[in-house]
PDB file of C-alpha atoms and ligand atoms in Angstrom:
ATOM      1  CA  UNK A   3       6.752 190.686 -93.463  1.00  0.00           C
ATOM      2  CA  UNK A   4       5.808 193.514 -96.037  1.00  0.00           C
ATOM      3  CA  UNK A   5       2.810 194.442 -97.581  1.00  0.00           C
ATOM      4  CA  UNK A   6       1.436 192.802-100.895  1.00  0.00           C
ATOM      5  CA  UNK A   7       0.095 194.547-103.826  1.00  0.00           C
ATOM      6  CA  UNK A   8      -3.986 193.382-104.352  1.00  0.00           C
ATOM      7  CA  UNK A   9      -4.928 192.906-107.891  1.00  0.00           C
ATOM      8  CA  UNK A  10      -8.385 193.801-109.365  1.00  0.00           C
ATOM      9  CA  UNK A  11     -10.297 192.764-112.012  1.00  0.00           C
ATOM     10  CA  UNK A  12      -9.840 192.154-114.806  1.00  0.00           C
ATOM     11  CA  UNK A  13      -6.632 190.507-113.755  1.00  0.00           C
ATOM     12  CA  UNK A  14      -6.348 187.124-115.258  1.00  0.00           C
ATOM     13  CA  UNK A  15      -4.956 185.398-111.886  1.00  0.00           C
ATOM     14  CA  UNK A  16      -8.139 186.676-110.224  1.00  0.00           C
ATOM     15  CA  UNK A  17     -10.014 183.860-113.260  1.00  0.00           C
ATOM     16  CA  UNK A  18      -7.554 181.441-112.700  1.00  0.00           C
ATOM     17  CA  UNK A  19      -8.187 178.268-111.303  1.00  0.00           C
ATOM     18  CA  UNK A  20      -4.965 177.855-108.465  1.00  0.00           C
ATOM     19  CA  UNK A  21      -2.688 175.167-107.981  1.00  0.00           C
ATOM     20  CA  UNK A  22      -2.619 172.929-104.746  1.00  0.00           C
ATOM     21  CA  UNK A  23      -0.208 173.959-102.148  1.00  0.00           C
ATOM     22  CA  UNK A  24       2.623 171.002-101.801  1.00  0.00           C
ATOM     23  CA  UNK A  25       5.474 172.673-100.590  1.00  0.00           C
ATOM     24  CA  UNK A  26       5.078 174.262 -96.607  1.00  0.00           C
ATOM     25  CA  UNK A  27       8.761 175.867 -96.675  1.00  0.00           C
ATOM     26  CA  UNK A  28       9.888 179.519 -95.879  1.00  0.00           C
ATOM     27  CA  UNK A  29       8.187 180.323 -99.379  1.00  0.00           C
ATOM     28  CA  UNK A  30       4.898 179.568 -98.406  1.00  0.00           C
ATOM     29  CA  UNK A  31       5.556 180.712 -94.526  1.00  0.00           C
ATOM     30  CA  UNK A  32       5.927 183.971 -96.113  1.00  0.00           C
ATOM     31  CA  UNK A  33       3.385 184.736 -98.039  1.00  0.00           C
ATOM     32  CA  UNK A  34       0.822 183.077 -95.271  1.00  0.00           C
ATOM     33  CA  UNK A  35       2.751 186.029 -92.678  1.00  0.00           C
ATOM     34  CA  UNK A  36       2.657 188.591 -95.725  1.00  0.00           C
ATOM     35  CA  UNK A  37      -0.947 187.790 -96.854  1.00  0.00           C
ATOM     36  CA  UNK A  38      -2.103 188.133 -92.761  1.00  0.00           C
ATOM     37  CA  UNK A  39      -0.221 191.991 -92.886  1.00  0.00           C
ATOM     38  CA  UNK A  40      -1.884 192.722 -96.003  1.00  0.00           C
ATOM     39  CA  UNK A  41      -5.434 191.494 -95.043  1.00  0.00           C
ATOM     40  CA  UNK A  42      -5.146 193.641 -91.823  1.00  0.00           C
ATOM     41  CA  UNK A  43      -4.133 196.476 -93.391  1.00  0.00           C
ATOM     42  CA  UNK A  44      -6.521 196.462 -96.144  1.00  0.00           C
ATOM     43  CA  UNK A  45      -8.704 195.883 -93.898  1.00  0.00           C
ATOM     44  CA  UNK A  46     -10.432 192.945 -94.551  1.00  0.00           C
ATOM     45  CA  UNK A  47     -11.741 190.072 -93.438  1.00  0.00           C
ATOM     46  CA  UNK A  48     -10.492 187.451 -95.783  1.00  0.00           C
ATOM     47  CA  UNK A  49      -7.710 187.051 -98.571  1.00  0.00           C
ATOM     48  CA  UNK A  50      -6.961 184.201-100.948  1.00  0.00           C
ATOM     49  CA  UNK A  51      -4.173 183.955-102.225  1.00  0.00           C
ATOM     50  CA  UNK A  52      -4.752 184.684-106.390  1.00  0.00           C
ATOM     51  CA  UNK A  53      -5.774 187.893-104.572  1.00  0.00           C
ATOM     52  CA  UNK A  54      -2.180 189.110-104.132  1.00  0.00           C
ATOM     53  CA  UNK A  55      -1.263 187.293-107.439  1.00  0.00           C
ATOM     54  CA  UNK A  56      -0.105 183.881-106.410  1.00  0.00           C
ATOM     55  CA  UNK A  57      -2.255 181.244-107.974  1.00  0.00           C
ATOM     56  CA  UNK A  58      -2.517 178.516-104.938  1.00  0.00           C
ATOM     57  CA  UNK A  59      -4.947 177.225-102.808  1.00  0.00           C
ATOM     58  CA  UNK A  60      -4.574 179.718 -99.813  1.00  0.00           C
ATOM     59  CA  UNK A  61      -6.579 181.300 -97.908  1.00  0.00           C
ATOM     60  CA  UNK A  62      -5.988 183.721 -95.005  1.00  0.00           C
ATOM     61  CA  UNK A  63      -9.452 184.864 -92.880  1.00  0.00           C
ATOM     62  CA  UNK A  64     -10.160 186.653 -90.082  1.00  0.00           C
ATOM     63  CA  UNK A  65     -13.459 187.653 -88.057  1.00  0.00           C
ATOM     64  CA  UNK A  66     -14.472 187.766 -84.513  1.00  0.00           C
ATOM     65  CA  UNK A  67     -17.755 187.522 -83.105  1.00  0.00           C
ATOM     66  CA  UNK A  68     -20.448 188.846 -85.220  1.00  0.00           C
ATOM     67  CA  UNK A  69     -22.217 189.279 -82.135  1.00  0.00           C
ATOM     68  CA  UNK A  70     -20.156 190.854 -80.280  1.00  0.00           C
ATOM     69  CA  UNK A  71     -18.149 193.202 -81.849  1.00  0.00           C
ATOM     70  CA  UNK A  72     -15.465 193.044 -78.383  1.00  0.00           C
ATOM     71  CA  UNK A  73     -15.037 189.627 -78.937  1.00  0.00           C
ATOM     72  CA  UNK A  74     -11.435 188.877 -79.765  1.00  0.00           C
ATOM     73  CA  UNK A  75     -10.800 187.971 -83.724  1.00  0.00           C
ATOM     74  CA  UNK A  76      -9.741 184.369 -84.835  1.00  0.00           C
ATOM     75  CA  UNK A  77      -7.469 184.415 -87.452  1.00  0.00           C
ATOM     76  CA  UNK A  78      -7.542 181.210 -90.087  1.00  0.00           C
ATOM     77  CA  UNK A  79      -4.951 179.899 -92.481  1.00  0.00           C
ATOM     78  CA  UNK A  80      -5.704 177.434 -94.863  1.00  0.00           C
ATOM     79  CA  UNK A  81      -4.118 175.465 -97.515  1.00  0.00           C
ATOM     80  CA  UNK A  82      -5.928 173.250 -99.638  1.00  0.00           C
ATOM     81  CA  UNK A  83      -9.357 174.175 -98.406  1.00  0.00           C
ATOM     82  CA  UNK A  84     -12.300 171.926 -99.487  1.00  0.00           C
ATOM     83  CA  UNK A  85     -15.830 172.758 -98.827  1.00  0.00           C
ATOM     84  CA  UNK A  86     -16.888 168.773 -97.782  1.00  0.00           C
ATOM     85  CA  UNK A  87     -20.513 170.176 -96.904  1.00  0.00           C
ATOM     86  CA  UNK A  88     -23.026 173.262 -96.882  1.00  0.00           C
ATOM     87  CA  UNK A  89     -26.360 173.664 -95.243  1.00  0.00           C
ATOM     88  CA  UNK A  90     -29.640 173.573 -96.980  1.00  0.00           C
ATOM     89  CA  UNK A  91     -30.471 176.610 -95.467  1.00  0.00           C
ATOM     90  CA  UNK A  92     -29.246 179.941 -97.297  1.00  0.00           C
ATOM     91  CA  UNK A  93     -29.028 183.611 -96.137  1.00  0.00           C
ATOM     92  CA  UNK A  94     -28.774 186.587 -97.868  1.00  0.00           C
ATOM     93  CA  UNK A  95     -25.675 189.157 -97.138  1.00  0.00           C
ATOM     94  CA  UNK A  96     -23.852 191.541 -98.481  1.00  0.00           C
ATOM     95  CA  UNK A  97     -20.799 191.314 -99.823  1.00  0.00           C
ATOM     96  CA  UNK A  98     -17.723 193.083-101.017  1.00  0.00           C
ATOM     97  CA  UNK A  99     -14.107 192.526-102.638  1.00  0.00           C
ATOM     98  CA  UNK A 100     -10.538 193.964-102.446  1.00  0.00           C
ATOM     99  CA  UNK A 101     -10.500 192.580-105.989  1.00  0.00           C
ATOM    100  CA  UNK A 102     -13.860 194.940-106.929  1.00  0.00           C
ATOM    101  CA  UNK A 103     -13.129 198.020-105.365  1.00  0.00           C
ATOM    102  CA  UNK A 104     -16.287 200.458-105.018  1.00  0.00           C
ATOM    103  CA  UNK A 105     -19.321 198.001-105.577  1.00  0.00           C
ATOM    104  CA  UNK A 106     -21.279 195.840-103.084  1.00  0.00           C
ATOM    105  CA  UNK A 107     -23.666 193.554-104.263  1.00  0.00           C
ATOM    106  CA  UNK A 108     -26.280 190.953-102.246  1.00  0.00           C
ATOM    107  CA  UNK A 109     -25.447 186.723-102.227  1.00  0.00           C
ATOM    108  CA  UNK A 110     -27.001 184.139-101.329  1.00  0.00           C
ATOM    109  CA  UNK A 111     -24.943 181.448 -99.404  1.00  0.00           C
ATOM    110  CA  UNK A 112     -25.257 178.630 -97.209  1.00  0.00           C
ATOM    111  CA  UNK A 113     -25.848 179.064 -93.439  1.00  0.00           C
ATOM    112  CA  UNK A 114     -23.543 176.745 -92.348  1.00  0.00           C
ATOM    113  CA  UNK A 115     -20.360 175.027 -94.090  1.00  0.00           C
ATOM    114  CA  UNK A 116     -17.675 172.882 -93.116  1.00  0.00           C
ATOM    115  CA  UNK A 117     -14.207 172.717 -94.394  1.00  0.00           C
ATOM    116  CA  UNK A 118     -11.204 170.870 -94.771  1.00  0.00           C
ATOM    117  CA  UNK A 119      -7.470 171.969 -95.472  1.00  0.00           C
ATOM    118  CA  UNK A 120      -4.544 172.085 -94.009  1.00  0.00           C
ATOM    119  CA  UNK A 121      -2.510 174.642 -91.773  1.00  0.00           C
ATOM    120  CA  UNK A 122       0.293 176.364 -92.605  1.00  0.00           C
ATOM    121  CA  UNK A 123       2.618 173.124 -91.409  1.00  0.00           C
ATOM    122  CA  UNK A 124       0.372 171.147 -93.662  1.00  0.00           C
ATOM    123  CA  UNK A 125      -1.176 169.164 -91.025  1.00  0.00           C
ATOM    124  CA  UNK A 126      -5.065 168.321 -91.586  1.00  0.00           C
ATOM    125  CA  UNK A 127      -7.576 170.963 -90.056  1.00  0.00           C
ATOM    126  CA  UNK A 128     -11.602 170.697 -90.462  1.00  0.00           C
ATOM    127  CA  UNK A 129     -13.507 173.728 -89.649  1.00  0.00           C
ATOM    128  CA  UNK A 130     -17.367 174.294 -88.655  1.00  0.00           C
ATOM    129  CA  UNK A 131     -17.965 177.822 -89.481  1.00  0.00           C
ATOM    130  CA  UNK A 132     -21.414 179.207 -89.314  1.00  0.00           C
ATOM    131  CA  UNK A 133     -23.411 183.199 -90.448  1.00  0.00           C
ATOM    132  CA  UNK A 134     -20.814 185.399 -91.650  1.00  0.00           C
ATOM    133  CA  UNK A 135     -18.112 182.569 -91.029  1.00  0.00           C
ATOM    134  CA  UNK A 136     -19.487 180.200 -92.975  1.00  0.00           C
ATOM    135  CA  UNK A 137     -19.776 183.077 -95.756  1.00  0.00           C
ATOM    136  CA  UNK A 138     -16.112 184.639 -95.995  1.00  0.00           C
ATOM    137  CA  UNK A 139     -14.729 180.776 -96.592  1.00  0.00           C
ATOM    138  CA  UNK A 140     -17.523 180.475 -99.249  1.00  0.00           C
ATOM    139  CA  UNK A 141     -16.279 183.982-100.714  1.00  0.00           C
ATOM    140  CA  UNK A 142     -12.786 182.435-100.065  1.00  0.00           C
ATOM    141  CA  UNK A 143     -12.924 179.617-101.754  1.00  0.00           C
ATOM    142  CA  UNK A 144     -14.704 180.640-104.725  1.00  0.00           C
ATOM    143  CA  UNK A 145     -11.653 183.133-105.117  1.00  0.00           C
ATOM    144  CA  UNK A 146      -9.803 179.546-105.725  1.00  0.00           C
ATOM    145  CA  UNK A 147     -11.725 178.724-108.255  1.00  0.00           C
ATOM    146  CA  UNK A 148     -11.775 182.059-109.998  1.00  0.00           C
ATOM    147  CA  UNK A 149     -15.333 182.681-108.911  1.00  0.00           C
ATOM    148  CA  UNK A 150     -16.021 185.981-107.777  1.00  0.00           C
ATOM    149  CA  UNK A 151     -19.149 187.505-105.877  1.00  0.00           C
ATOM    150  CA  UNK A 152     -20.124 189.591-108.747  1.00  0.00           C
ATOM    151  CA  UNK A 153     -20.846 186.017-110.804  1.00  0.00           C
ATOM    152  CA  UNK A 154     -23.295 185.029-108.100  1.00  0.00           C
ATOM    153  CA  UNK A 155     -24.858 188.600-107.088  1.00  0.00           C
ATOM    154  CA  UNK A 156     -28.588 189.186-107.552  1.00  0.00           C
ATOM    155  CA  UNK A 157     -28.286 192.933-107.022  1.00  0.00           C
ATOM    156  CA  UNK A 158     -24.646 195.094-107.139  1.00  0.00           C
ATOM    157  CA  UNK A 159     -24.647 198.804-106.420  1.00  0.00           C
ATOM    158  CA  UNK A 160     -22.037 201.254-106.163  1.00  0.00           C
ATOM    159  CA  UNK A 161     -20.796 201.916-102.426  1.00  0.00           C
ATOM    160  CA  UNK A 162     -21.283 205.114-101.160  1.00  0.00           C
ATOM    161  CA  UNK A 163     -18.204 206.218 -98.785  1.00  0.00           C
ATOM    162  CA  UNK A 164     -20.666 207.272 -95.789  1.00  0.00           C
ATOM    163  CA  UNK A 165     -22.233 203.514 -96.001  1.00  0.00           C
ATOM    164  CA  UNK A 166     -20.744 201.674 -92.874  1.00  0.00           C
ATOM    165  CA  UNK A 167     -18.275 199.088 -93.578  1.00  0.00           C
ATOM    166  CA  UNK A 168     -19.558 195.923 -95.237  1.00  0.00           C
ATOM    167  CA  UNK A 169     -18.185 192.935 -92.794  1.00  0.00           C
ATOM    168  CA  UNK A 170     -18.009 190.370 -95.552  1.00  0.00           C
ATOM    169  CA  UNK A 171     -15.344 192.659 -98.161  1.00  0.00           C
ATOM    170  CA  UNK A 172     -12.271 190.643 -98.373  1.00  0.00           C
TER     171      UNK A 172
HETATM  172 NI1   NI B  22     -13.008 188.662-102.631  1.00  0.00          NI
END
C-alpha cells in the first residue's frame, strides 16, 4: 500500500466527469487498498477517486456511529455508485474537502439516500445510508461528477485551527 498524493483545486481532474470502473484487477485492488491508507491518514471520512487523480467512479468512505463516537467504523468501497433515490427531507451540515483545504462551508442534502454500485470484486451492492451517511456518499458522488461542496454551499468561511474537526471533510 503507500500513500497517495490529494489534489486541490483548481486541478482539472477534480472538474472532470470520471469514467466507469470495468476492469476489477490488481490495478484497481490497489488503488481501492491505497485510497483506504490515504483516507485514514488524511484523516477523512470519504475519498473519491478523481481526489487522488484517477478519473473513475470510486469511492472509498468511512464513518462509524454518529451517535456514538465508540462505535466501531464501517468502511465502504464502491465502484460505480448511483444515487437510485434521496429523501424529500433535507438537513443542513457542514462540510469540508481534502480537495479545499482551509474553508468549511454549510449544505443542504437529503436525509436519507440509497445507493447502488459495486464492490471492489464488482459484484452488485445497494446501500441505505442515513444523517451524516447519507451525506459523505452525496459529497462522494458529486466528486464523480466534478461537483464540489463549494458549488452547492450557502455560506463558506475560513476554518479556524482551534474549531473541532468537521465530521463530513473528505
Ligand atoms: Ni470532497
Amino acid at each position: 500500500m503507500a500513500l497517495r498524493e490529494i489534489v486541490t483545486l483548481p486541478h482539472p481532474t477534480l472538474r472532470r466527469k470520471a469514467r466507469k470502473v470495468t476492469e476489477f484487477g490488481p490495478e484497481l485492488q490497489t488503488l481501492v487498498d491505497d485510497m483506504v491508507e490515504t483516507m485514514r491518514v488524511a484523516p477523512g471520512v470519504g475519498l473519491a477517486a478523481p481526489q487522488v487523480n484517477i478519473s473513475q467512479q470510486l469511492i472509498v468512505v468511512e464513518f462509524g456511529d454518529e451517535e456514538d463516537e465508540n462505535a466501531p467504523k464501517k468502511l465502504y468501497i464502491l465502484a460505480n455508485p448511483e444515487i437510485v433515490k434521496l429523501s424529500k427531507e433535507t438537513v443542513m451540515g457542514v462540510e469540508g474537502c481534502l480537495s479545499i483545504p482551509g474553508i468549511v462551508g454549510e449544505v443542504e442534502r437529503a436525509e436519507k439516500a440509497l445507493i447502488t454500485g459495486q464492490n471492489r470484486r464488482g459484484q452488485p451492492v445497494k446501500i441505505k445510508a442515513e444523517g451524516w451517511l447519507a451525506r459523505i456518499f452525496q459529497h462522494e458522488i458529486d466528486h464523480l461528477n466534478g461537483v464540489l461542496y463549494v458549488d452547492k454551499a450557502t455560506r463558506l468561511w475560513q476554518q479556524k485551527d482551534e474549531e473541532e474537526d468537521v465530521p463530513a471533510a473528505d
